[in-house]
Amino acid sequence: MLTKQEFEEYWNVWSQHEETNYKLIKDKSGVERRKYLKKGYTHFDHKFWFPDRKDELKEVLENGLKVYSKKNRQMEWWSFRPFLKVLLKTPRYKYQEAEGHYDLETKIRPICFASHFDSLIFGFYAFALTKKYEAYIKKEGFEEIPLAYRSNLGGKCNIQFAKEVIDEIKIRGACSAIALDIKGYFDHIDHVKLKEKWTKMIGGKLPPDQYKLFKALTEYSYVNKNSILKKYHIDLSELDHSPSTILELVPGSQDYEKYQKLRSDKLIVTNNKPQKESGRFLGIPQGSGMSAILSNIYLIDFDKDMYERGRQNGFFYRRYCDDIIIICDSEVADQLQKEIIDKIDDEYYLKIQDKKVELTEFRPNSKNIIRAFNKKKQNHKGILSTNVNTEKMYYKSFQYLGFEYNGQNIYIRPSSLSRYFRKMKGRIIKTIVMSYSDKSKSDSIWKKQIFERYSHLGNRNFLTYAYNSSKELYKNKKGEMKIGMNSPSIRKQLSRHFDILKQTLNAKNDQRFSHKKLKGGTVKKKNV
């Protein structure tokens, strides 16, 4: 457990920050209403107003995750509810190196949502452990290495992280960049190794409450939402009202009966079986409030070792969660890449995705201009060098945290721009369809939300982030001045976004009007 002084200090800061997600506002009639700023989701417990249950939560945390049982008349461990697992599918149009062409692929990420009360417990401990972690890496001297899930980075974001790496490449001139991606990182965290690193970080044996957390996040149970719908033949679109909890969808009159039903129908899955090949127990739930800090804790020794090796051998190393980047001399790049892949496999039981391994060499081209070459492709084809006739075949920009660098210019990654335009088009279509519905009473298409989300007129969206990155200096959301990429190339990429938005609006408006007119009846074209 935390000391009383530590607990009060962490609780005061964390709870005050949490309360900012719950606002009291007045509607048009002057009635005060509650507004949740956090994303809501249906789970095994009801959504609740944090200020109403803040004291209850504090008591659970003060007691080291123990609560008084009226039935048994004693203190008992807090019982964590199963996670709710959903599969998030993200379509991506990417170059398929094996096939030699661009194609659409779907990235599937399993995300586990904790129940509403459990998520606050995880959130508090994540805050406390992050403070411990940050103190540890500062004391050990490698606080600049891990970039993700930190609270003491001085307002830096991906713009500054990517700029630091690109600046390192610019300073070195001729060099190589090794980019590695850990395959299924959260699903392959070894439980014994995690406990070892967690214990090392806090400087002693896990206290009972943290051991309880360790068990809850390694031997976690979950229910797949789609499995419930399929098992009990539920079509959410046919329900009279949205369920307030997942348990409403499960047969039974009492909650304990519903949980028993889920168990008997084998819908509650527990992560407590060893891997067949290795016999190891692996995996933590991606999406819990604690998963981020645990992913950093797991690699504390790897980060320290790579940092020290980099200082001794002259290479630059950074890690952003499961993304690893090394900038080094080109003559050692192949060997260094192999050593790192072997090390993270042998010592941490993690695999590097071969298709995500990127080896980019920066060197002068035939015109003596530094360009980025696809060294991985050259190695695969056995090409030792290029000339004026072949070099363009091996040009490939270095990619990092949403940006590209070709040796001369910095760009927003094209796939990020494609995703932005795809989402913009989808939002426009949905807005226009709604404006032509029978319930619509306006003669105009409501464009405010489109402009706020998908143009430079919004305050916080992809476009404002991209424009900020293109500047030499910009203000972040806290009003602090930050250093940008100072990239005319990014500004050129974004220059026509508003014209494209307006053209898409007009085109989709014409299409919808024509469609409604063909169906018959009186229809008036909407104003754009």
PDB file of C-alpha atoms in Angstrom, residues 131-385:
ATOM      1  CA  LYS A 131       4.632   8.718 -10.527  1.00  0.00           C
ATOM      2  CA  LYS A 132       6.729   5.850  -9.111  1.00  0.00           C
ATOM      3  CA  TYR A 133       7.843   4.816 -12.606  1.00  0.00           C
ATOM      4  CA  GLU A 134       8.850   8.343 -13.590  1.00  0.00           C
ATOM      5  CA  ALA A 135      10.865   8.741 -10.386  1.00  0.00           C
ATOM      6  CA  TYR A 136      12.591   5.405 -11.067  1.00  0.00           C
ATOM      7  CA  ILE A 137      13.671   6.125 -14.664  1.00  0.00           C
ATOM      8  CA  LYS A 138      14.857   9.590 -13.625  1.00  0.00           C
ATOM      9  CA  LYS A 139      16.975   8.102 -10.835  1.00  0.00           C
ATOM     10  CA  GLU A 140      18.380   5.481 -13.224  1.00  0.00           C
ATOM     11  CA  GLY A 141      19.193   8.144 -15.811  1.00  0.00           C
ATOM     12  CA  PHE A 142      17.136   7.109 -18.862  1.00  0.00           C
ATOM     13  CA  GLU A 143      14.006   9.257 -18.484  1.00  0.00           C
ATOM     14  CA  GLU A 144      14.298  10.553 -22.078  1.00  0.00           C
ATOM     15  CA  ILE A 145      13.923   7.050 -23.578  1.00  0.00           C
ATOM     16  CA  PRO A 146      10.281   5.872 -23.113  1.00  0.00           C
ATOM     17  CA  LEU A 147       7.925   8.386 -24.734  1.00  0.00           C
ATOM     18  CA  ALA A 148       4.424   6.946 -24.341  1.00  0.00           C
ATOM     19  CA  TYR A 149       2.062   7.136 -21.356  1.00  0.00           C
ATOM     20  CA  ARG A 150       4.032   9.719 -19.390  1.00  0.00           C
ATOM     21  CA  SER A 151       2.791  12.654 -17.304  1.00  0.00           C
ATOM     22  CA  ASN A 152       6.058  14.597 -16.966  1.00  0.00           C
ATOM     23  CA  LEU A 153       6.978  15.334 -20.582  1.00  0.00           C
ATOM     24  CA  GLY A 154       6.314  19.062 -20.327  1.00  0.00           C
ATOM     25  CA  GLY A 155       3.428  19.104 -22.781  1.00  0.00           C
ATOM     26  CA  LYS A 156       5.402  17.413 -25.560  1.00  0.00           C
ATOM     27  CA  CYS A 157       3.483  15.310 -28.067  1.00  0.00           C
ATOM     28  CA  ASN A 158       4.187  13.246 -31.190  1.00  0.00           C
ATOM     29  CA  ILE A 159       5.223  16.380 -33.077  1.00  0.00           C
ATOM     30  CA  GLN A 160       8.192  16.971 -30.757  1.00  0.00           C
ATOM     31  CA  PHE A 161       9.003  13.244 -30.459  1.00  0.00           C
ATOM     32  CA  ALA A 162       9.134  12.821 -34.243  1.00  0.00           C
ATOM     33  CA  LYS A 163      11.080  16.074 -34.663  1.00  0.00           C
ATOM     34  CA  GLU A 164      13.741  14.889 -32.213  1.00  0.00           C
ATOM     35  CA  VAL A 165      14.299  11.718 -34.252  1.00  0.00           C
ATOM     36  CA  ILE A 166      14.316  13.543 -37.603  1.00  0.00           C
ATOM     37  CA  ASP A 167      16.708  16.164 -36.214  1.00  0.00           C
ATOM     38  CA  GLU A 168      19.033  13.351 -35.118  1.00  0.00           C
ATOM     39  CA  ILE A 169      19.017  12.028 -38.686  1.00  0.00           C
ATOM     40  CA  LYS A 170      19.708  15.520 -40.087  1.00  0.00           C
ATOM     41  CA  ILE A 171      22.667  16.013 -37.731  1.00  0.00           C
ATOM     42  CA  ARG A 172      24.203  12.652 -38.636  1.00  0.00           C
ATOM     43  CA  GLY A 173      23.650  13.030 -42.388  1.00  0.00           C
ATOM     44  CA  ALA A 174      24.566   9.607 -43.761  1.00  0.00           C
ATOM     45  CA  CYS A 175      23.108   7.069 -41.299  1.00  0.00           C
ATOM     46  CA  SER A 176      20.446   4.382 -40.930  1.00  0.00           C
ATOM     47  CA  ALA A 177      17.115   4.259 -39.090  1.00  0.00           C
ATOM     48  CA  ILE A 178      15.832   0.957 -37.708  1.00  0.00           C
ATOM     49  CA  ALA A 179      12.103   0.865 -36.911  1.00  0.00           C
ATOM     50  CA  LEU A 180      10.742  -2.194 -35.095  1.00  0.00           C
ATOM     51  CA  ASP A 181       7.191  -3.041 -34.000  1.00  0.00           C
ATOM     52  CA  ILE A 182       6.476  -5.538 -31.211  1.00  0.00           C
ATOM     53  CA  LYS A 183       3.804  -8.003 -32.317  1.00  0.00           C
ATOM     54  CA  GLY A 184       0.734  -8.122 -30.051  1.00  0.00           C
ATOM     55  CA  TYR A 185       2.629  -6.470 -27.217  1.00  0.00           C
ATOM     56  CA  PHE A 186      -0.065  -6.468 -24.513  1.00  0.00           C
ATOM     57  CA  ASP A 187      -1.128 -10.036 -25.337  1.00  0.00           C
ATOM     58  CA  HIS A 188       2.428 -11.359 -24.956  1.00  0.00           C
ATOM     59  CA  ILE A 189       3.586  -9.747 -21.713  1.00  0.00           C
ATOM     60  CA  ASP A 190       4.956 -12.562 -19.540  1.00  0.00           C
ATOM     61  CA  HIS A 191       3.376 -12.599 -16.064  1.00  0.00           C
ATOM     62  CA  VAL A 192       6.466 -13.757 -14.156  1.00  0.00           C
ATOM     63  CA  LYS A 193       8.645 -11.176 -15.889  1.00  0.00           C
ATOM     64  CA  LEU A 194       6.060  -8.429 -15.303  1.00  0.00           C
ATOM     65  CA  LYS A 195       5.925  -9.157 -11.577  1.00  0.00           C
ATOM     66  CA  GLU A 196       9.731  -9.149 -11.443  1.00  0.00           C
ATOM     67  CA  LYS A 197       9.958  -5.696 -13.080  1.00  0.00           C
ATOM     68  CA  TRP A 198       7.039  -4.279 -11.068  1.00  0.00           C
ATOM     69  CA  THR A 199       8.701  -5.409  -7.828  1.00  0.00           C
ATOM     70  CA  LYS A 200      12.027  -3.960  -8.932  1.00  0.00           C
ATOM     71  CA  MET A 201      10.481  -0.593  -9.767  1.00  0.00           C
ATOM     72  CA  ILE A 202       8.800  -0.092  -6.378  1.00  0.00           C
ATOM     73  CA  GLY A 203      11.875  -1.395  -4.545  1.00  0.00           C
ATOM     74  CA  GLY A 204      10.430  -4.382  -2.733  1.00  0.00           C
ATOM     75  CA  LYS A 205       7.741  -7.054  -2.553  1.00  0.00           C
ATOM     76  CA  LEU A 206       4.326  -6.174  -4.002  1.00  0.00           C
ATOM     77  CA  PRO A 207       2.027  -4.902  -1.235  1.00  0.00           C
ATOM     78  CA  PRO A 208      -1.245  -6.901  -0.875  1.00  0.00           C
ATOM     79  CA  ASP A 209      -3.337  -4.340  -2.792  1.00  0.00           C
ATOM     80  CA  GLN A 210      -0.876  -4.183  -5.693  1.00  0.00           C
ATOM     81  CA  TYR A 211      -0.633  -7.968  -5.762  1.00  0.00           C
ATOM     82  CA  LYS A 212      -4.434  -8.043  -5.984  1.00  0.00           C
ATOM     83  CA  LEU A 213      -4.175  -5.683  -8.957  1.00  0.00           C
ATOM     84  CA  PHE A 214      -1.482  -7.858 -10.512  1.00  0.00           C
ATOM     85  CA  LYS A 215      -3.754 -10.916 -10.310  1.00  0.00           C
ATOM     86  CA  ALA A 216      -6.759  -8.957 -11.621  1.00  0.00           C
ATOM     87  CA  LEU A 217      -4.774  -7.806 -14.667  1.00  0.00           C
ATOM     88  CA  THR A 218      -3.001 -11.062 -15.479  1.00  0.00           C
ATOM     89  CA  GLU A 219      -5.642 -13.661 -14.619  1.00  0.00           C
ATOM     90  CA  TYR A 220      -8.334 -11.334 -15.898  1.00  0.00           C
ATOM     91  CA  SER A 221     -11.739 -12.527 -17.075  1.00  0.00           C
ATOM     92  CA  TYR A 222     -13.693 -11.064 -19.945  1.00  0.00           C
ATOM     93  CA  VAL A 223     -16.899 -11.428 -21.905  1.00  0.00           C
ATOM     94  CA  ASN A 224     -17.124 -10.822 -25.620  1.00  0.00           C
ATOM     95  CA  LYS A 225     -20.049  -8.480 -26.304  1.00  0.00           C
ATOM     96  CA  ASN A 226     -20.874 -10.091 -29.654  1.00  0.00           C
ATOM     97  CA  SER A 227     -20.931 -13.534 -28.017  1.00  0.00           C
ATOM     98  CA  ILE A 228     -23.691 -12.370 -25.646  1.00  0.00           C
ATOM     99  CA  LEU A 229     -25.759 -10.967 -28.510  1.00  0.00           C
ATOM    100  CA  LYS A 230     -25.309 -14.123 -30.565  1.00  0.00           C
ATOM    101  CA  LYS A 231     -25.899 -16.588 -27.706  1.00  0.00           C
ATOM    102  CA  TYR A 232     -29.145 -14.981 -26.544  1.00  0.00           C
ATOM    103  CA  HIS A 233     -30.361 -14.026 -30.060  1.00  0.00           C
ATOM    104  CA  ILE A 234     -30.429 -10.293 -29.359  1.00  0.00           C
ATOM    105  CA  ASP A 235     -30.747  -7.632 -32.045  1.00  0.00           C
ATOM    106  CA  LEU A 236     -29.989  -4.281 -30.408  1.00  0.00           C
ATOM    107  CA  SER A 237     -31.881  -2.410 -33.152  1.00  0.00           C
ATOM    108  CA  GLU A 238     -35.097  -4.221 -32.199  1.00  0.00           C
ATOM    109  CA  LEU A 239     -34.986  -3.354 -28.486  1.00  0.00           C
ATOM    110  CA  ASP A 240     -37.477  -0.793 -27.169  1.00  0.00           C
ATOM    111  CA  HIS A 241     -34.706   1.032 -25.300  1.00  0.00           C
ATOM    112  CA  SER A 242     -30.957   0.893 -24.921  1.00  0.00           C
ATOM    113  CA  PRO A 243     -29.907  -1.393 -22.041  1.00  0.00           C
ATOM    114  CA  SER A 244     -28.444   0.432 -19.043  1.00  0.00           C
ATOM    115  CA  THR A 245     -26.173  -2.543 -18.265  1.00  0.00           C
ATOM    116  CA  ILE A 246     -25.009  -5.630 -20.158  1.00  0.00           C
ATOM    117  CA  LEU A 247     -26.742  -7.787 -17.544  1.00  0.00           C
ATOM    118  CA  GLU A 248     -30.128  -6.651 -18.905  1.00  0.00           C
ATOM    119  CA  LEU A 249     -29.382  -8.774 -21.972  1.00  0.00           C
ATOM    120  CA  VAL A 250     -28.731 -11.932 -19.927  1.00  0.00           C
ATOM    121  CA  PRO A 251     -31.584 -14.269 -18.823  1.00  0.00           C
ATOM    122  CA  GLY A 252     -32.292 -14.324 -15.080  1.00  0.00           C
ATOM    123  CA  SER A 253     -34.034 -12.273 -12.392  1.00  0.00           C
ATOM    124  CA  GLN A 254     -31.110 -11.520 -10.065  1.00  0.00           C
ATOM    125  CA  ASP A 255     -27.585 -10.371 -10.887  1.00  0.00           C
ATOM    126  CA  TYR A 256     -25.968 -13.460  -9.347  1.00  0.00           C
ATOM    127  CA  GLU A 257     -28.239 -15.652 -11.512  1.00  0.00           C
ATOM    128  CA  LYS A 258     -27.205 -13.737 -14.619  1.00  0.00           C
ATOM    129  CA  TYR A 259     -23.493 -14.125 -13.810  1.00  0.00           C
ATOM    130  CA  GLN A 260     -24.071 -17.830 -13.178  1.00  0.00           C
ATOM    131  CA  LYS A 261     -25.818 -18.058 -16.543  1.00  0.00           C
ATOM    132  CA  LEU A 262     -22.836 -16.447 -18.254  1.00  0.00           C
ATOM    133  CA  ARG A 263     -20.504 -18.939 -16.563  1.00  0.00           C
ATOM    134  CA  SER A 264     -22.639 -21.989 -17.363  1.00  0.00           C
ATOM    135  CA  ASP A 265     -22.885 -20.859 -20.989  1.00  0.00           C
ATOM    136  CA  LYS A 266     -19.085 -20.465 -20.980  1.00  0.00           C
ATOM    137  CA  LEU A 267     -19.253 -16.812 -22.014  1.00  0.00           C
ATOM    138  CA  ILE A 268     -16.906 -15.675 -19.244  1.00  0.00           C
ATOM    139  CA  VAL A 269     -13.359 -16.430 -20.373  1.00  0.00           C
ATOM    140  CA  THR A 270     -10.417 -16.304 -17.957  1.00  0.00           C
ATOM    141  CA  ASN A 271      -6.839 -15.638 -19.005  1.00  0.00           C
ATOM    142  CA  ASN A 272      -5.358 -18.354 -16.812  1.00  0.00           C
ATOM    143  CA  LYS A 273      -4.113 -20.987 -19.234  1.00  0.00           C
ATOM    144  CA  PRO A 274      -0.427 -21.389 -20.164  1.00  0.00           C
ATOM    145  CA  GLN A 275       0.774 -21.212 -23.747  1.00  0.00           C
ATOM    146  CA  LYS A 276       1.031 -24.659 -25.300  1.00  0.00           C
ATOM    147  CA  GLU A 277       4.523 -24.218 -26.723  1.00  0.00           C
ATOM    148  CA  SER A 278       6.300 -22.344 -23.918  1.00  0.00           C
ATOM    149  CA  GLY A 279       4.146 -23.112 -20.875  1.00  0.00           C
ATOM    150  CA  ARG A 280       4.287 -19.425 -19.959  1.00  0.00           C
ATOM    151  CA  PHE A 281       1.347 -17.377 -18.746  1.00  0.00           C
ATOM    152  CA  LEU A 282       0.983 -14.329 -20.963  1.00  0.00           C
ATOM    153  CA  GLY A 283      -1.100 -11.242 -21.579  1.00  0.00           C
ATOM    154  CA  ILE A 284      -2.762  -8.262 -19.932  1.00  0.00           C
ATOM    155  CA  PRO A 285      -5.973  -6.594 -21.157  1.00  0.00           C
ATOM    156  CA  GLN A 286      -5.342  -3.849 -23.687  1.00  0.00           C
ATOM    157  CA  GLY A 287      -7.601  -0.944 -22.790  1.00  0.00           C
ATOM    158  CA  SER A 288      -7.615  -1.060 -19.001  1.00  0.00           C
ATOM    159  CA  GLY A 289      -6.442   2.053 -17.166  1.00  0.00           C
ATOM    160  CA  MET A 290      -3.420   0.113 -15.870  1.00  0.00           C
ATOM    161  CA  SER A 291      -2.261  -1.501 -19.102  1.00  0.00           C
ATOM    162  CA  ALA A 292      -0.319   1.520 -20.358  1.00  0.00           C
ATOM    163  CA  ILE A 293       1.887   1.928 -17.286  1.00  0.00           C
ATOM    164  CA  LEU A 294       2.433  -1.843 -17.047  1.00  0.00           C
ATOM    165  CA  SER A 295       3.655  -1.893 -20.655  1.00  0.00           C
ATOM    166  CA  ASN A 296       6.314   0.644 -19.652  1.00  0.00           C
ATOM    167  CA  ILE A 297       7.252  -1.173 -16.451  1.00  0.00           C
ATOM    168  CA  TYR A 298       7.746  -4.436 -18.361  1.00  0.00           C
ATOM    169  CA  LEU A 299      10.584  -2.965 -20.435  1.00  0.00           C
ATOM    170  CA  ILE A 300      12.375  -0.858 -17.811  1.00  0.00           C
ATOM    171  CA  ASP A 301      15.551  -2.969 -17.985  1.00  0.00           C
ATOM    172  CA  PHE A 302      15.440  -3.200 -21.782  1.00  0.00           C
ATOM    173  CA  ASP A 303      15.171   0.594 -22.040  1.00  0.00           C
ATOM    174  CA  LYS A 304      18.032   1.145 -19.606  1.00  0.00           C
ATOM    175  CA  ASP A 305      20.267  -1.392 -21.321  1.00  0.00           C
ATOM    176  CA  MET A 306      19.591   0.043 -24.798  1.00  0.00           C
ATOM    177  CA  TYR A 307      20.204   3.574 -23.532  1.00  0.00           C
ATOM    178  CA  GLU A 308      23.566   2.623 -22.029  1.00  0.00           C
ATOM    179  CA  ARG A 309      24.588   0.630 -25.097  1.00  0.00           C
ATOM    180  CA  GLY A 310      23.638   3.582 -27.285  1.00  0.00           C
ATOM    181  CA  ARG A 311      25.882   5.917 -25.295  1.00  0.00           C
ATOM    182  CA  GLN A 312      28.780   3.483 -25.496  1.00  0.00           C
ATOM    183  CA  ASN A 313      28.377   2.523 -29.165  1.00  0.00           C
ATOM    184  CA  GLY A 314      27.114   5.787 -30.623  1.00  0.00           C
ATOM    185  CA  PHE A 315      23.521   4.984 -31.566  1.00  0.00           C
ATOM    186  CA  PHE A 316      20.281   6.801 -30.700  1.00  0.00           C
ATOM    187  CA  TYR A 317      17.375   4.838 -29.138  1.00  0.00           C
ATOM    188  CA  ARG A 318      13.751   5.695 -28.306  1.00  0.00           C
ATOM    189  CA  ARG A 319      10.639   3.617 -27.560  1.00  0.00           C
ATOM    190  CA  TYR A 320       7.001   4.630 -27.955  1.00  0.00           C
ATOM    191  CA  CYS A 321       5.048   1.729 -26.379  1.00  0.00           C
ATOM    192  CA  ASP A 322       5.544  -1.109 -28.911  1.00  0.00           C
ATOM    193  CA  ASP A 323       7.384   1.025 -31.492  1.00  0.00           C
ATOM    194  CA  ILE A 324      11.188   0.991 -31.246  1.00  0.00           C
ATOM    195  CA  ILE A 325      13.437   3.368 -33.175  1.00  0.00           C
ATOM    196  CA  ILE A 326      17.254   3.341 -33.496  1.00  0.00           C
ATOM    197  CA  ILE A 327      19.419   5.777 -35.456  1.00  0.00           C
ATOM    198  CA  CYS A 328      22.917   4.437 -36.074  1.00  0.00           C
ATOM    199  CA  ASP A 329      25.874   4.259 -38.449  1.00  0.00           C
ATOM    200  CA  SER A 330      24.890   2.361 -41.595  1.00  0.00           C
ATOM    201  CA  GLU A 331      27.757  -0.140 -41.402  1.00  0.00           C
ATOM    202  CA  VAL A 332      26.443  -1.564 -38.087  1.00  0.00           C
ATOM    203  CA  ALA A 333      22.701  -1.351 -38.833  1.00  0.00           C
ATOM    204  CA  ASP A 334      22.134  -4.949 -40.008  1.00  0.00           C
ATOM    205  CA  GLN A 335      23.959  -6.495 -37.058  1.00  0.00           C
ATOM    206  CA  LEU A 336      22.410  -4.128 -34.517  1.00  0.00           C
ATOM    207  CA  GLN A 337      18.918  -4.880 -35.840  1.00  0.00           C
ATOM    208  CA  LYS A 338      19.493  -8.626 -35.456  1.00  0.00           C
ATOM    209  CA  GLU A 339      20.890  -8.240 -31.921  1.00  0.00           C
ATOM    210  CA  ILE A 340      17.876  -6.193 -30.760  1.00  0.00           C
ATOM    211  CA  ILE A 341      15.344  -8.612 -32.264  1.00  0.00           C
ATOM    212  CA  ASP A 342      17.120 -11.559 -30.620  1.00  0.00           C
ATOM    213  CA  LYS A 343      17.423  -9.770 -27.276  1.00  0.00           C
ATOM    214  CA  ILE A 344      13.740  -8.846 -26.987  1.00  0.00           C
ATOM    215  CA  ASP A 345      12.793 -12.406 -27.968  1.00  0.00           C
ATOM    216  CA  ASP A 346      15.236 -14.258 -25.697  1.00  0.00           C
ATOM    217  CA  GLU A 347      14.931 -12.054 -22.596  1.00  0.00           C
ATOM    218  CA  TYR A 348      11.369 -10.699 -22.821  1.00  0.00           C
ATOM    219  CA  TYR A 349       9.611 -13.367 -24.930  1.00  0.00           C
ATOM    220  CA  LEU A 350       8.346 -10.742 -27.383  1.00  0.00           C
ATOM    221  CA  LYS A 351       8.310 -11.046 -31.163  1.00  0.00           C
ATOM    222  CA  ILE A 352       9.063  -8.342 -33.705  1.00  0.00           C
ATOM    223  CA  GLN A 353       6.688  -8.284 -36.687  1.00  0.00           C
ATOM    224  CA  ASP A 354       8.848  -9.040 -39.712  1.00  0.00           C
ATOM    225  CA  LYS A 355       6.621  -7.047 -42.082  1.00  0.00           C
ATOM    226  CA  LYS A 356       6.841  -4.074 -39.695  1.00  0.00           C
ATOM    227  CA  VAL A 357      10.661  -4.099 -39.628  1.00  0.00           C
ATOM    228  CA  GLU A 358      11.867  -1.027 -41.507  1.00  0.00           C
ATOM    229  CA  LEU A 359      15.533  -0.402 -42.306  1.00  0.00           C
ATOM    230  CA  THR A 360      15.992   2.998 -43.942  1.00  0.00           C
ATOM    231  CA  GLU A 361      19.384   4.200 -45.075  1.00  0.00           C
ATOM    232  CA  PHE A 362      20.071   7.910 -45.531  1.00  0.00           C
ATOM    233  CA  ARG A 363      22.847   8.551 -48.026  1.00  0.00           C
ATOM    234  CA  PRO A 364      23.701  10.820 -50.961  1.00  0.00           C
ATOM    235  CA  ASN A 365      22.050   9.926 -54.265  1.00  0.00           C
ATOM    236  CA  SER A 366      23.628  10.349 -57.702  1.00  0.00           C
ATOM    237  CA  LYS A 367      23.141  14.136 -57.410  1.00  0.00           C
ATOM    238  CA  ASN A 368      24.848  14.154 -53.991  1.00  0.00           C
ATOM    239  CA  ILE A 369      21.536  14.912 -52.214  1.00  0.00           C
ATOM    240  CA  ILE A 370      20.746  12.970 -49.039  1.00  0.00           C
ATOM    241  CA  ARG A 371      17.757  10.698 -49.694  1.00  0.00           C
ATOM    242  CA  ALA A 372      16.070   7.838 -47.829  1.00  0.00           C
ATOM    243  CA  PHE A 373      16.601   4.382 -49.311  1.00  0.00           C
ATOM    244  CA  ASN A 374      14.762   1.150 -48.526  1.00  0.00           C
ATOM    245  CA  LYS A 375      17.719  -0.888 -47.264  1.00  0.00           C
ATOM    246  CA  LYS A 376      15.454  -3.791 -46.300  1.00  0.00           C
ATOM    247  CA  LYS A 377      14.333  -4.127 -49.938  1.00  0.00           C
ATOM    248  CA  GLN A 378      17.959  -3.888 -51.119  1.00  0.00           C
ATOM    249  CA  ASN A 379      19.003  -6.621 -48.674  1.00  0.00           C
ATOM    250  CA  HIS A 380      16.107  -8.822 -49.753  1.00  0.00           C
ATOM    251  CA  LYS A 381      17.109  -8.523 -53.415  1.00  0.00           C
ATOM    252  CA  GLY A 382      20.819  -8.743 -52.688  1.00  0.00           C
ATOM    253  CA  ILE A 383      21.507  -5.266 -54.074  1.00  0.00           C
ATOM    254  CA  LEU A 384      24.686  -3.855 -52.533  1.00  0.00           C
ATOM    255  CA  SER A 385      24.568  -0.432 -54.212  1.00  0.00           C
TER     256      SER A 385
END
